[in-house]
PDB file of C-alpha atoms in Angstrom:
ATOM      1  CA  MET F 250      -7.408  18.700  42.456  1.00 39.00           C
ATOM      2  CA  SER F 251      -7.288  15.234  43.607  1.00 47.00           C
ATOM      3  CA  ALA F 252      -4.524  12.408  42.107  1.00 55.00           C
ATOM      4  CA  ARG F 253      -5.913  10.425  38.800  1.00 65.00           C
ATOM      5  CA  ARG F 254      -5.902   6.579  39.743  1.00 76.00           C
ATOM      6  CA  LEU F 255      -3.774   4.950  37.041  1.00 79.00           C
ATOM      7  CA  PRO F 256      -1.982   1.309  36.897  1.00 85.00           C
ATOM      8  CA  SER F 257       1.435  -0.030  36.657  1.00 82.00           C
ATOM      9  CA  LEU F 258       3.434   2.159  34.445  1.00 86.00           C
ATOM     10  CA  SER F 259       5.709  -0.718  33.609  1.00 87.00           C
ATOM     11  CA  GLY F 260       2.570  -3.080  32.869  1.00 88.00           C
ATOM     12  CA  LEU F 261       1.180   0.302  30.565  1.00 89.00           C
ATOM     13  CA  ARG F 262       4.550   0.302  28.711  1.00 89.00           C
ATOM     14  CA  ALA F 263       4.586  -3.319  28.250  1.00 88.00           C
ATOM     15  CA  PHE F 264       1.428  -3.362  26.792  1.00 89.00           C
ATOM     16  CA  GLU F 265       1.381  -0.802  24.717  1.00 85.00           C
ATOM     17  CA  ALA F 266       4.808  -2.145  23.218  1.00 83.00           C
ATOM     18  CA  PHE F 267       2.920  -5.413  22.207  1.00 85.00           C
ATOM     19  CA  ALA F 268      -0.081  -3.421  21.248  1.00 81.00           C
ATOM     20  CA  ARG F 269       1.860  -1.413  18.930  1.00 73.00           C
ATOM     21  CA  THR F 270       4.597  -3.910  17.173  1.00 73.00           C
ATOM     22  CA  GLY F 271       1.711  -6.997  17.527  1.00 73.00           C
ATOM     23  CA  ALA F 272       4.436  -9.709  19.385  1.00 79.00           C
ATOM     24  CA  MET F 273       5.226 -10.205  22.683  1.00 83.00           C
ATOM     25  CA  THR F 274       8.789 -11.111  21.221  1.00 81.00           C
ATOM     26  CA  ALA F 275       9.309  -7.864  19.442  1.00 74.00           C
ATOM     27  CA  ALA F 276       7.954  -5.732  22.700  1.00 80.00           C
ATOM     28  CA  ALA F 277      10.343  -7.661  24.618  1.00 81.00           C
ATOM     29  CA  ALA F 278      13.109  -6.745  22.300  1.00 79.00           C
ATOM     30  CA  GLU F 279      12.256  -2.849  21.885  1.00 77.00           C
ATOM     31  CA  LEU F 280      12.108  -2.767  26.199  1.00 84.00           C
ATOM     32  CA  GLY F 281      15.129  -4.745  26.567  1.00 84.00           C
ATOM     33  CA  VAL F 282      13.265  -7.293  29.073  1.00 86.00           C
ATOM     34  CA  THR F 283      12.293 -11.332  28.249  1.00 89.00           C
ATOM     35  CA  HIS F 284       9.303 -12.567  26.137  1.00 84.00           C
ATOM     36  CA  GLY F 285       8.519 -13.629  29.453  1.00 88.00           C
ATOM     37  CA  ALA F 286       8.560 -10.139  31.249  1.00 89.00           C
ATOM     38  CA  VAL F 287       6.328  -8.779  28.750  1.00 88.00           C
ATOM     39  CA  SER F 288       3.941 -11.439  28.856  1.00 89.00           C
ATOM     40  CA  ARG F 289       3.695 -11.256  33.264  1.00 92.00           C
ATOM     41  CA  SER F 290       3.387  -7.441  32.902  1.00 91.00           C
ATOM     42  CA  VAL F 291       0.647  -7.669  30.668  1.00 91.00           C
ATOM     43  CA  ARG F 292      -1.132 -10.242  33.106  1.00 91.00           C
ATOM     44  CA  GLY F 293      -0.207  -8.195  35.662  1.00 92.00           C
ATOM     45  CA  LEU F 294      -2.241  -5.415  33.838  1.00 91.00           C
ATOM     46  CA  GLU F 295      -5.318  -6.934  32.964  1.00 89.00           C
ATOM     47  CA  ALA F 296      -5.303  -7.980  36.565  1.00 91.00           C
ATOM     48  CA  GLU F 297      -5.097  -4.500  38.616  1.00 90.00           C
ATOM     49  CA  LEU F 298      -7.837  -3.409  36.116  1.00 90.00           C
ATOM     50  CA  GLY F 299     -10.050  -6.745  36.526  1.00 90.00           C
ATOM     51  CA  ALA F 300     -10.388  -6.829  32.576  1.00 91.00           C
ATOM     52  CA  ARG F 301      -9.251  -8.767  29.329  1.00 92.00           C
ATOM     53  CA  LEU F 302      -7.153  -6.837  27.008  1.00 90.00           C
ATOM     54  CA  VAL F 303      -5.585  -9.952  25.013  1.00 90.00           C
ATOM     55  CA  ALA F 304      -6.937 -13.321  23.949  1.00 89.00           C
ATOM     56  CA  GLY F 305      -6.410 -16.021  21.669  1.00 86.00           C
ATOM     57  CA  PRO F 306      -3.668 -19.286  21.254  1.00 83.00           C
ATOM     58  CA  ARG F 307      -0.601 -18.218  22.915  1.00 74.00           C
ATOM     59  CA  HIS F 308       1.211 -17.233  19.550  1.00 73.00           C
ATOM     60  CA  ARG F 309      -1.645 -15.793  18.376  1.00 76.00           C
ATOM     61  CA  LEU F 310      -2.634 -13.578  20.931  1.00 83.00           C
ATOM     62  CA  GLN F 311      -5.153 -10.478  19.621  1.00 83.00           C
ATOM     63  CA  LEU F 312      -6.426  -7.581  21.273  1.00 85.00           C
ATOM     64  CA  THR F 313     -10.004  -7.474  22.790  1.00 89.00           C
ATOM     65  CA  ASP F 314     -12.104  -4.265  22.542  1.00 86.00           C
ATOM     66  CA  ALA F 315     -11.206  -3.098  25.754  1.00 88.00           C
ATOM     67  CA  GLY F 316      -7.426  -3.738  24.586  1.00 86.00           C
ATOM     68  CA  ARG F 317      -8.031  -1.836  21.567  1.00 83.00           C
ATOM     69  CA  ARG F 318      -9.618   1.422  23.348  1.00 84.00           C
ATOM     70  CA  LEU F 319      -6.227   1.216  26.054  1.00 87.00           C
ATOM     71  CA  ALA F 320      -3.843   0.772  23.524  1.00 81.00           C
ATOM     72  CA  ALA F 321      -4.860   3.777  21.310  1.00 76.00           C
ATOM     73  CA  ALA F 322      -5.215   5.502  24.437  1.00 78.00           C
ATOM     74  CA  ALA F 323      -1.370   4.544  26.029  1.00 80.00           C
ATOM     75  CA  GLY F 324      -0.116   4.799  22.527  1.00 73.00           C
ATOM     76  CA  ALA F 325      -1.101   8.438  22.092  1.00 69.00           C
ATOM     77  CA  ALA F 326      -0.191   9.211  25.376  1.00 76.00           C
ATOM     78  CA  PHE F 327       3.668   7.753  25.216  1.00 76.00           C
ATOM     79  CA  ALA F 328       3.766   9.597  22.456  1.00 68.00           C
ATOM     80  CA  GLN F 329       2.972  12.737  23.563  1.00 68.00           C
ATOM     81  CA  ILE F 330       5.082  12.709  26.562  1.00 74.00           C
ATOM     82  CA  ALA F 331       7.925  11.561  24.280  1.00 67.00           C
ATOM     83  CA  ASP F 332       7.219  14.861  22.602  1.00 62.00           C
ATOM     84  CA  ALA F 333       7.442  16.978  25.111  1.00 67.00           C
ATOM     85  CA  LEU F 334      10.126  15.710  26.675  1.00 67.00           C
ATOM     86  CA  PRO F 335      13.111  18.473  26.671  1.00 69.00           C
ATOM     87  CA  GLY F 336      15.168  18.786  23.824  1.00 57.00           C
ATOM     88  CA  ALA F 337      13.107  16.643  21.854  1.00 52.00           C
ATOM     89  CA  ALA F 338      11.062  17.474  18.519  1.00 52.00           C
ATOM     90  CA  PRO F 339       8.098  15.493  17.598  1.00 52.00           C
ATOM     91  CA  THR F 340       8.447  12.924  15.331  1.00 57.00           C
ATOM     92  CA  ARG F 341       7.424  14.152  11.683  1.00 74.00           C
ATOM     93  CA  GLU F 342       8.924  11.363   9.496  1.00 86.00           C
ATOM     94  CA  LEU F 343       5.895   9.306   8.169  1.00 90.00           C
ATOM     95  CA  VAL F 344       7.188   5.764   7.057  1.00 90.00           C
ATOM     96  CA  VAL F 345       4.723   4.533   4.293  1.00 94.00           C
ATOM     97  CA  SER F 346       5.869   0.940   2.179  1.00 93.00           C
ATOM     98  CA  CYS F 347       4.234   0.665  -1.273  1.00 94.00           C
ATOM     99  CA  TYR F 348       4.686  -1.065  -4.162  1.00 94.00           C
ATOM    100  CA  GLY F 349       7.892   0.295  -6.284  1.00 94.00           C
ATOM    101  CA  THR F 350       6.357   1.204  -9.654  1.00 96.00           C
ATOM    102  CA  PHE F 351       2.817   2.783  -8.483  1.00 97.00           C
ATOM    103  CA  ALA F 352       5.473   4.630  -6.128  1.00 96.00           C
ATOM    104  CA  MET F 353       7.699   5.985  -8.677  1.00 96.00           C
ATOM    105  CA  LYS F 354       4.808   6.343 -11.464  1.00 96.00           C
ATOM    106  CA  TRP F 355       1.966   8.133  -9.271  1.00 97.00           C
ATOM    107  CA  LEU F 356       2.608   8.612  -5.712  1.00 97.00           C
ATOM    108  CA  ILE F 357       5.873  10.234  -5.695  1.00 96.00           C
ATOM    109  CA  PRO F 358       5.333  12.921  -8.614  1.00 96.00           C
ATOM    110  CA  ARG F 359       2.445  13.984  -6.501  1.00 96.00           C
ATOM    111  CA  LEU F 360       3.856  14.302  -3.052  1.00 95.00           C
ATOM    112  CA  PRO F 361       5.090  17.703  -3.323  1.00 94.00           C
ATOM    113  CA  SER F 362       2.043  18.942  -2.891  1.00 93.00           C
ATOM    114  CA  PHE F 363       1.640  17.386   0.485  1.00 93.00           C
ATOM    115  CA  LEU F 364       4.841  18.367   2.072  1.00 91.00           C
ATOM    116  CA  GLU F 365       5.021  22.331   0.533  1.00 88.00           C
ATOM    117  CA  ARG F 366       2.482  22.625   3.125  1.00 81.00           C
ATOM    118  CA  ASP F 367       5.104  21.893   6.109  1.00 79.00           C
ATOM    119  CA  PRO F 368       8.556  22.096   5.196  1.00 78.00           C
ATOM    120  CA  SER F 369       9.166  20.409   8.846  1.00 80.00           C
ATOM    121  CA  VAL F 370       7.289  16.938   7.805  1.00 85.00           C
ATOM    122  CA  SER F 371       8.819  14.176   5.937  1.00 89.00           C
ATOM    123  CA  VAL F 372       7.289  11.095   4.097  1.00 92.00           C
ATOM    124  CA  ARG F 373       9.763   8.013   3.249  1.00 91.00           C
ATOM    125  CA  ILE F 374       8.740   5.515   1.063  1.00 93.00           C
ATOM    126  CA  VAL F 375       9.629   1.877   1.658  1.00 91.00           C
ATOM    127  CA  GLU F 376       9.469  -0.570  -1.605  1.00 91.00           C
ATOM    128  CA  GLU F 377       7.255  -3.711  -0.449  1.00 87.00           C
ATOM    129  CA  GLU F 378       5.521  -6.226  -2.640  1.00 84.00           C
ATOM    130  CA  GLY F 379       4.106  -8.327   0.490  1.00 82.00           C
ATOM    131  CA  PRO F 380       1.112  -7.699   2.811  1.00 83.00           C
ATOM    132  CA  ALA F 381       1.785  -4.979   5.101  1.00 84.00           C
ATOM    133  CA  ASP F 382       3.521  -5.635   8.431  1.00 79.00           C
ATOM    134  CA  PHE F 383       3.169  -3.634  10.998  1.00 76.00           C
ATOM    135  CA  GLY F 384       4.298  -6.042  13.557  1.00 64.00           C
ATOM    136  CA  ARG F 385       7.930  -5.729  12.640  1.00 61.00           C
ATOM    137  CA  GLY F 386       8.427  -1.909  13.842  1.00 61.00           C
ATOM    138  CA  GLY F 387       8.870   1.334  12.333  1.00 74.00           C
ATOM    139  CA  LEU F 388       6.355   1.248   9.967  1.00 83.00           C
ATOM    140  CA  HIS F 389       3.197   3.565   9.861  1.00 88.00           C
ATOM    141  CA  ALA F 390       0.970   2.966   6.737  1.00 92.00           C
ATOM    142  CA  ALA F 391       0.912   1.164   3.857  1.00 94.00           C
ATOM    143  CA  ILE F 392      -0.755   1.372   0.315  1.00 96.00           C
ATOM    144  CA  ARG F 393      -1.990  -1.687  -0.672  1.00 95.00           C
ATOM    145  CA  LEU F 394      -4.400  -3.274  -3.457  1.00 93.00           C
ATOM    146  CA  GLU F 395      -7.298  -4.047  -1.546  1.00 86.00           C
ATOM    147  CA  HIS F 396      -7.051  -8.415  -1.056  1.00 80.00           C
ATOM    148  CA  SER F 397      -4.087  -7.742   0.435  1.00 73.00           C
ATOM    149  CA  ALA F 398      -5.254  -5.820   3.923  1.00 73.00           C
ATOM    150  CA  PRO F 399      -4.025  -7.581   6.967  1.00 74.00           C
ATOM    151  CA  PRO F 400      -6.486  -8.138   9.371  1.00 74.00           C
ATOM    152  CA  GLY F 401      -7.380  -5.505  11.975  1.00 76.00           C
ATOM    153  CA  ALA F 402      -5.797  -2.496   9.479  1.00 81.00           C
ATOM    154  CA  ARG F 403      -7.892   0.320   9.074  1.00 87.00           C
ATOM    155  CA  LYS F 404      -8.469   0.846   5.155  1.00 90.00           C
ATOM    156  CA  THR F 405      -9.405   3.875   3.320  1.00 93.00           C
ATOM    157  CA  ALA F 406      -9.649   3.079  -0.546  1.00 95.00           C
ATOM    158  CA  PHE F 407      -8.540   6.192  -2.400  1.00 97.00           C
ATOM    159  CA  LEU F 408      -7.958   4.726  -5.872  1.00 97.00           C
ATOM    160  CA  PRO F 409      -9.936   2.689  -8.476  1.00 97.00           C
ATOM    161  CA  HIS F 410      -7.903  -0.492 -10.136  1.00 97.00           C
ATOM    162  CA  HIS F 411      -7.991  -0.809 -14.224  1.00 98.00           C
ATOM    163  CA  HIS F 412      -5.655  -2.375 -16.693  1.00 97.00           C
ATOM    164  CA  GLY F 413      -4.782  -3.016 -20.047  1.00 98.00           C
ATOM    165  CA  PRO F 414      -1.812  -3.089 -22.667  1.00 98.00           C
ATOM    166  CA  VAL F 415       0.270  -0.138 -23.276  1.00 98.00           C
ATOM    167  CA  LEU F 416       2.802   0.041 -26.258  1.00 98.00           C
ATOM    168  CA  SER F 417       5.090   2.232 -27.669  1.00 98.00           C
ATOM    169  CA  PRO F 418       3.619   5.138 -30.388  1.00 98.00           C
ATOM    170  CA  ALA F 419       6.090   3.185 -33.229  1.00 98.00           C
ATOM    171  CA  LEU F 420       5.078  -0.123 -32.572  1.00 98.00           C
ATOM    172  CA  TRP F 421       1.210   0.800 -32.852  1.00 98.00           C
ATOM    173  CA  GLU F 422       1.834   2.565 -36.319  1.00 98.00           C
ATOM    174  CA  ARG F 423       3.882  -0.876 -37.012  1.00 97.00           C
ATOM    175  CA  CYS F 424       0.894  -2.991 -36.088  1.00 97.00           C
ATOM    176  CA  GLY F 425      -1.198  -0.750 -38.800  1.00 97.00           C
ATOM    177  CA  ARG F 426      -3.419   0.654 -35.776  1.00 96.00           C
ATOM    178  CA  ASP F 427      -5.241  -3.196 -35.810  1.00 96.00           C
ATOM    179  CA  PRO F 428      -6.115  -4.546 -32.386  1.00 95.00           C
ATOM    180  CA  ARG F 429      -5.686  -7.957 -33.895  1.00 95.00           C
ATOM    181  CA  ARG F 430      -2.007  -7.751 -35.153  1.00 96.00           C
ATOM    182  CA  LEU F 431      -1.532  -5.793 -31.425  1.00 97.00           C
ATOM    183  CA  LEU F 432      -2.213  -8.766 -29.879  1.00 96.00           C
ATOM    184  CA  ALA F 433      -0.200 -10.802 -31.850  1.00 97.00           C
ATOM    185  CA  ALA F 434       2.855  -8.573 -31.127  1.00 98.00           C
ATOM    186  CA  THR F 435       5.329  -9.866 -28.139  1.00 98.00           C
ATOM    187  CA  ARG F 436       3.870 -10.017 -24.906  1.00 98.00           C
ATOM    188  CA  LEU F 437       5.847  -8.104 -22.146  1.00 98.00           C
ATOM    189  CA  CYS F 438       5.327  -9.371 -18.381  1.00 97.00           C
ATOM    190  CA  SER F 439       6.550  -9.116 -15.034  1.00 97.00           C
ATOM    191  CA  GLU F 440       7.394 -11.558 -12.419  1.00 95.00           C
ATOM    192  CA  THR F 441       5.318  -9.710  -9.779  1.00 92.00           C
ATOM    193  CA  PHE F 442       1.820 -10.771 -11.801  1.00 93.00           C
ATOM    194  CA  LEU F 443       2.248 -13.428 -14.373  1.00 95.00           C
ATOM    195  CA  PRO F 444      -1.083 -13.846 -15.022  1.00 96.00           C
ATOM    196  CA  ALA F 445      -2.180 -10.136 -16.387  1.00 97.00           C
ATOM    197  CA  TRP F 446      -2.690 -11.162 -19.854  1.00 97.00           C
ATOM    198  CA  THR F 447      -4.944 -14.106 -19.429  1.00 97.00           C
ATOM    199  CA  GLU F 448      -6.483 -12.187 -16.783  1.00 96.00           C
ATOM    200  CA  TRP F 449      -7.155  -9.269 -18.673  1.00 96.00           C
ATOM    201  CA  ALA F 450      -8.132 -11.411 -21.702  1.00 95.00           C
ATOM    202  CA  ALA F 451     -10.671 -12.860 -19.576  1.00 94.00           C
ATOM    203  CA  ARG F 452     -12.324  -9.328 -18.650  1.00 94.00           C
ATOM    204  CA  ALA F 453     -12.157  -7.875 -21.984  1.00 94.00           C
ATOM    205  CA  GLY F 454     -13.640 -10.749 -24.148  1.00 92.00           C
ATOM    206  CA  ALA F 455     -10.656 -11.251 -26.193  1.00 92.00           C
ATOM    207  CA  GLU F 456      -8.568 -14.352 -27.528  1.00 92.00           C
ATOM    208  CA  LEU F 457      -5.338 -14.612 -27.061  1.00 94.00           C
ATOM    209  CA  PRO F 458      -3.563 -16.066 -30.009  1.00 95.00           C
ATOM    210  CA  ALA F 459      -0.861 -19.284 -29.145  1.00 95.00           C
ATOM    211  CA  GLY F 460       2.788 -19.015 -29.788  1.00 94.00           C
ATOM    212  CA  VAL F 461       3.585 -14.748 -29.302  1.00 96.00           C
ATOM    213  CA  THR F 462       6.860 -14.226 -28.268  1.00 97.00           C
ATOM    214  CA  GLU F 463       7.093 -13.780 -24.552  1.00 97.00           C
ATOM    215  CA  ARG F 464       9.415 -11.689 -22.403  1.00 98.00           C
ATOM    216  CA  VAL F 465       9.498 -11.261 -18.720  1.00 97.00           C
ATOM    217  CA  PHE F 466      11.123  -9.009 -16.801  1.00 97.00           C
ATOM    218  CA  GLU F 467      11.847  -8.801 -12.729  1.00 94.00           C
ATOM    219  CA  HIS F 468       9.610  -5.386 -12.268  1.00 93.00           C
ATOM    220  CA  ASN F 469       6.530  -4.200 -13.634  1.00 96.00           C
ATOM    221  CA  THR F 470       9.139  -0.976 -14.115  1.00 96.00           C
ATOM    222  CA  TYR F 471      11.564  -2.863 -16.197  1.00 97.00           C
ATOM    223  CA  MET F 472       8.540  -3.598 -18.377  1.00 98.00           C
ATOM    224  CA  LEU F 473       6.919  -0.585 -18.832  1.00 98.00           C
ATOM    225  CA  GLU F 474      10.215   1.158 -20.294  1.00 98.00           C
ATOM    226  CA  ALA F 475      10.680  -2.063 -22.277  1.00 98.00           C
ATOM    227  CA  ALA F 476       7.470  -1.341 -23.800  1.00 98.00           C
ATOM    228  CA  ALA F 477       8.148   2.601 -23.855  1.00 98.00           C
ATOM    229  CA  ALA F 478      11.093   1.192 -25.655  1.00 98.00           C
ATOM    230  CA  GLY F 479       8.953  -0.710 -27.995  1.00 98.00           C
ATOM    231  CA  LEU F 480       9.783  -4.431 -27.171  1.00 98.00           C
ATOM    232  CA  GLY F 481       6.400  -5.624 -27.002  1.00 98.00           C
ATOM    233  CA  VAL F 482       3.332  -4.850 -25.570  1.00 98.00           C
ATOM    234  CA  ALA F 483       2.740  -4.937 -21.789  1.00 98.00           C
ATOM    235  CA  VAL F 484      -0.476  -5.057 -19.521  1.00 98.00           C
ATOM    236  CA  ALA F 485      -0.418  -2.651 -17.011  1.00 98.00           C
ATOM    237  CA  PRO F 486      -2.390  -1.299 -14.073  1.00 98.00           C
ATOM    238  CA  TRP F 487      -3.290   2.292 -15.111  1.00 98.00           C
ATOM    239  CA  ALA F 488      -2.170   3.577 -12.220  1.00 97.00           C
ATOM    240  CA  PHE F 489       1.464   2.401 -13.137  1.00 97.00           C
ATOM    241  CA  ALA F 490       0.822   3.219 -16.923  1.00 98.00           C
ATOM    242  CA  GLY F 491      -0.844   6.173 -16.757  1.00 97.00           C
ATOM    243  CA  ALA F 492       1.407   9.141 -16.422  1.00 96.00           C
ATOM    244  CA  ASP F 493       3.750   7.577 -19.523  1.00 98.00           C
ATOM    245  CA  VAL F 494       0.449   7.218 -21.602  1.00 98.00           C
ATOM    246  CA  LEU F 495      -0.630  10.916 -20.844  1.00 97.00           C
ATOM    247  CA  ALA F 496       2.984  11.895 -21.559  1.00 97.00           C
ATOM    248  CA  GLY F 497       2.656   9.719 -25.021  1.00 97.00           C
ATOM    249  CA  ARG F 498       5.373   7.695 -24.231  1.00 98.00           C
ATOM    250  CA  LEU F 499       2.927   4.883 -24.354  1.00 98.00           C
ATOM    251  CA  VAL F 500      -0.613   4.726 -26.167  1.00 98.00           C
ATOM    252  CA  ALA F 501      -3.676   2.567 -24.956  1.00 98.00           C
ATOM    253  CA  PRO F 502      -5.275   2.066 -27.971  1.00 97.00           C
ATOM    254  CA  LEU F 503      -8.025  -0.715 -26.328  1.00 97.00           C
ATOM    255  CA  GLY F 504      -8.319   0.995 -23.033  1.00 97.00           C
ATOM    256  CA  PHE F 505      -8.285  -0.336 -19.631  1.00 98.00           C
ATOM    257  CA  GLU F 506     -10.965  -2.719 -18.045  1.00 97.00           C
ATOM    258  CA  ALA F 507     -12.136  -2.244 -14.502  1.00 96.00           C
ATOM    259  CA  VAL F 508     -10.534  -4.205 -11.908  1.00 95.00           C
ATOM    260  CA  PRO F 509     -12.351  -5.412  -8.891  1.00 90.00           C
ATOM    261  CA  GLY F 510     -10.563  -4.265  -5.764  1.00 89.00           C
ATOM    262  CA  ARG F 511      -9.435  -0.722  -5.131  1.00 95.00           C
ATOM    263  CA  PHE F 512      -5.548   0.764  -4.339  1.00 96.00           C
ATOM    264  CA  VAL F 513      -6.040   1.419  -0.177  1.00 96.00           C
ATOM    265  CA  TYR F 514      -4.462   2.915   2.260  1.00 96.00           C
ATOM    266  CA  LEU F 515      -3.721   1.047   5.261  1.00 94.00           C
ATOM    267  CA  ARG F 516      -2.622   1.871   8.772  1.00 90.00           C
ATOM    268  CA  PRO F 517      -2.545  -0.313  12.235  1.00 84.00           C
ATOM    269  CA  GLY F 518      -5.552  -0.838  13.961  1.00 76.00           C
ATOM    270  CA  VAL F 519      -3.562   1.225  17.008  1.00 72.00           C
ATOM    271  CA  GLY F 520      -0.770   3.615  17.552  1.00 68.00           C
ATOM    272  CA  GLU F 521      -1.515   6.166  15.479  1.00 72.00           C
ATOM    273  CA  HIS F 522       1.122   7.970  13.900  1.00 81.00           C
ATOM    274  CA  PRO F 523       0.698  11.905  14.165  1.00 80.00           C
ATOM    275  CA  LEU F 524       0.955  12.347  10.389  1.00 86.00           C
ATOM    276  CA  ALA F 525      -0.778   9.065   8.818  1.00 88.00           C
ATOM    277  CA  ALA F 526      -4.607  10.978   9.334  1.00 88.00           C
ATOM    278  CA  ALA F 527      -3.526  13.879   7.224  1.00 91.00           C
ATOM    279  CA  PHE F 528      -1.414  12.013   4.627  1.00 94.00           C
ATOM    280  CA  GLY F 529      -4.640   9.561   4.330  1.00 94.00           C
ATOM    281  CA  GLU F 530      -6.879  12.231   3.859  1.00 94.00           C
ATOM    282  CA  TRP F 531      -4.332  14.067   1.064  1.00 95.00           C
ATOM    283  CA  LEU F 532      -4.102  10.717  -0.922  1.00 96.00           C
ATOM    284  CA  ARG F 533      -8.601  10.581  -1.063  1.00 95.00           C
ATOM    285  CA  ARG F 534      -8.562  13.993  -2.838  1.00 96.00           C
ATOM    286  CA  GLN F 535      -5.149  12.995  -5.219  1.00 97.00           C
ATOM    287  CA  GLY F 536      -7.613  10.560  -6.121  1.00 96.00           C
ATOM    288  CA  ARG F 537     -10.511  12.005  -6.684  1.00 95.00           C
ATOM    289  CA  GLU F 538      -8.177  14.369  -8.785  1.00 96.00           C
ATOM    290  CA  ALA F 539      -6.436  12.031 -10.895  1.00 96.00           C
ATOM    291  CA  PRO F 540      -6.851  11.546 -14.687  1.00 96.00           C
ATOM    292  CA  THR F 541      -9.654   8.372 -14.936  1.00 96.00           C
ATOM    293  CA  ALA F 542      -8.549   5.785 -17.195  1.00 97.00           C
ATOM    294  CA  PRO F 543      -9.455   5.606 -20.756  1.00 96.00           C
ATOM    295  CA  ALA F 544     -12.733   3.373 -21.372  1.00 96.00           C
ATOM    296  CA  ALA F 545     -11.981  -0.360 -22.915  1.00 94.00           C
ATOM    297  CA  VAL F 546     -13.069  -0.823 -26.286  1.00 92.00           C
ATOM    298  CA  SER F 547     -14.962  -3.692 -27.187  1.00 84.00           C
ATOM    299  CA  LEU F 548     -13.071  -6.646 -28.599  1.00 82.00           C
ATOM    300  CA  ARG F 549     -16.087  -9.202 -28.821  1.00 69.00           C
ATOM    301  CA  GLY F 550     -15.238 -10.953 -31.967  1.00 59.00           C
ATOM    302  CA  LEU F 551     -11.908 -10.092 -32.648  1.00 62.00           C
TER     303      LEU F 551
END
């Protein structure tokens, strides 16, 4: 068998590290060399191959089409080599960043059905609210709302987005089961999305009474617990509140309005983790099987 023609291994390592981390400085830190050394290695690899692998301004370099193809192949090859080293075990932990309330109320309760298929697999959930940053290393995938997907990420939509008012059954009774009195009750809000009430009212065609007391909580989880305790009414996504509504801790007498954009599963454009695709397919199945949000009740004219 004739020997394969392969480029410089040091150049490939530098390029793969840059492609996976998204930055020359991050690649340099990982490899224990200088920023300049990584840059020179990548330029040398380009010269050796006779192809542009990266393009753009110095501080915003992006992979070219040829770079993306090579990065995907190199990342998979290096991972396979690492797994085959004597004494090495394949990487069996998938790190997924996610909204904290979504993780607690929707994702984690369903997670056993993914993990029970292979006891050697582990999924570590990292709570994050901001944009997914695959360039900082250690993060394999993320769950976000569709509008916050970073450029270049692979995106799989798996769950529709709805929101609506929820409150405790006792408070609904104290409101006399009257939607007008519900709208005049204390409003609960989360610092993570303060416009929730006004956006819901605009979609529902409801007029919010002025002068209503508001209570603001740091997280959606706290807000939902406050609603279950009878402290007021919260507008929350069905994905966050649905489990409590189905369990009877909360009621949603006005239903849920559809919100543009879906929950999506994000993966970096290169450097695929061995478990990432299977987890995405599992999320899609879970989304199809999840209970749907109760239909919104017409509030026109209230």
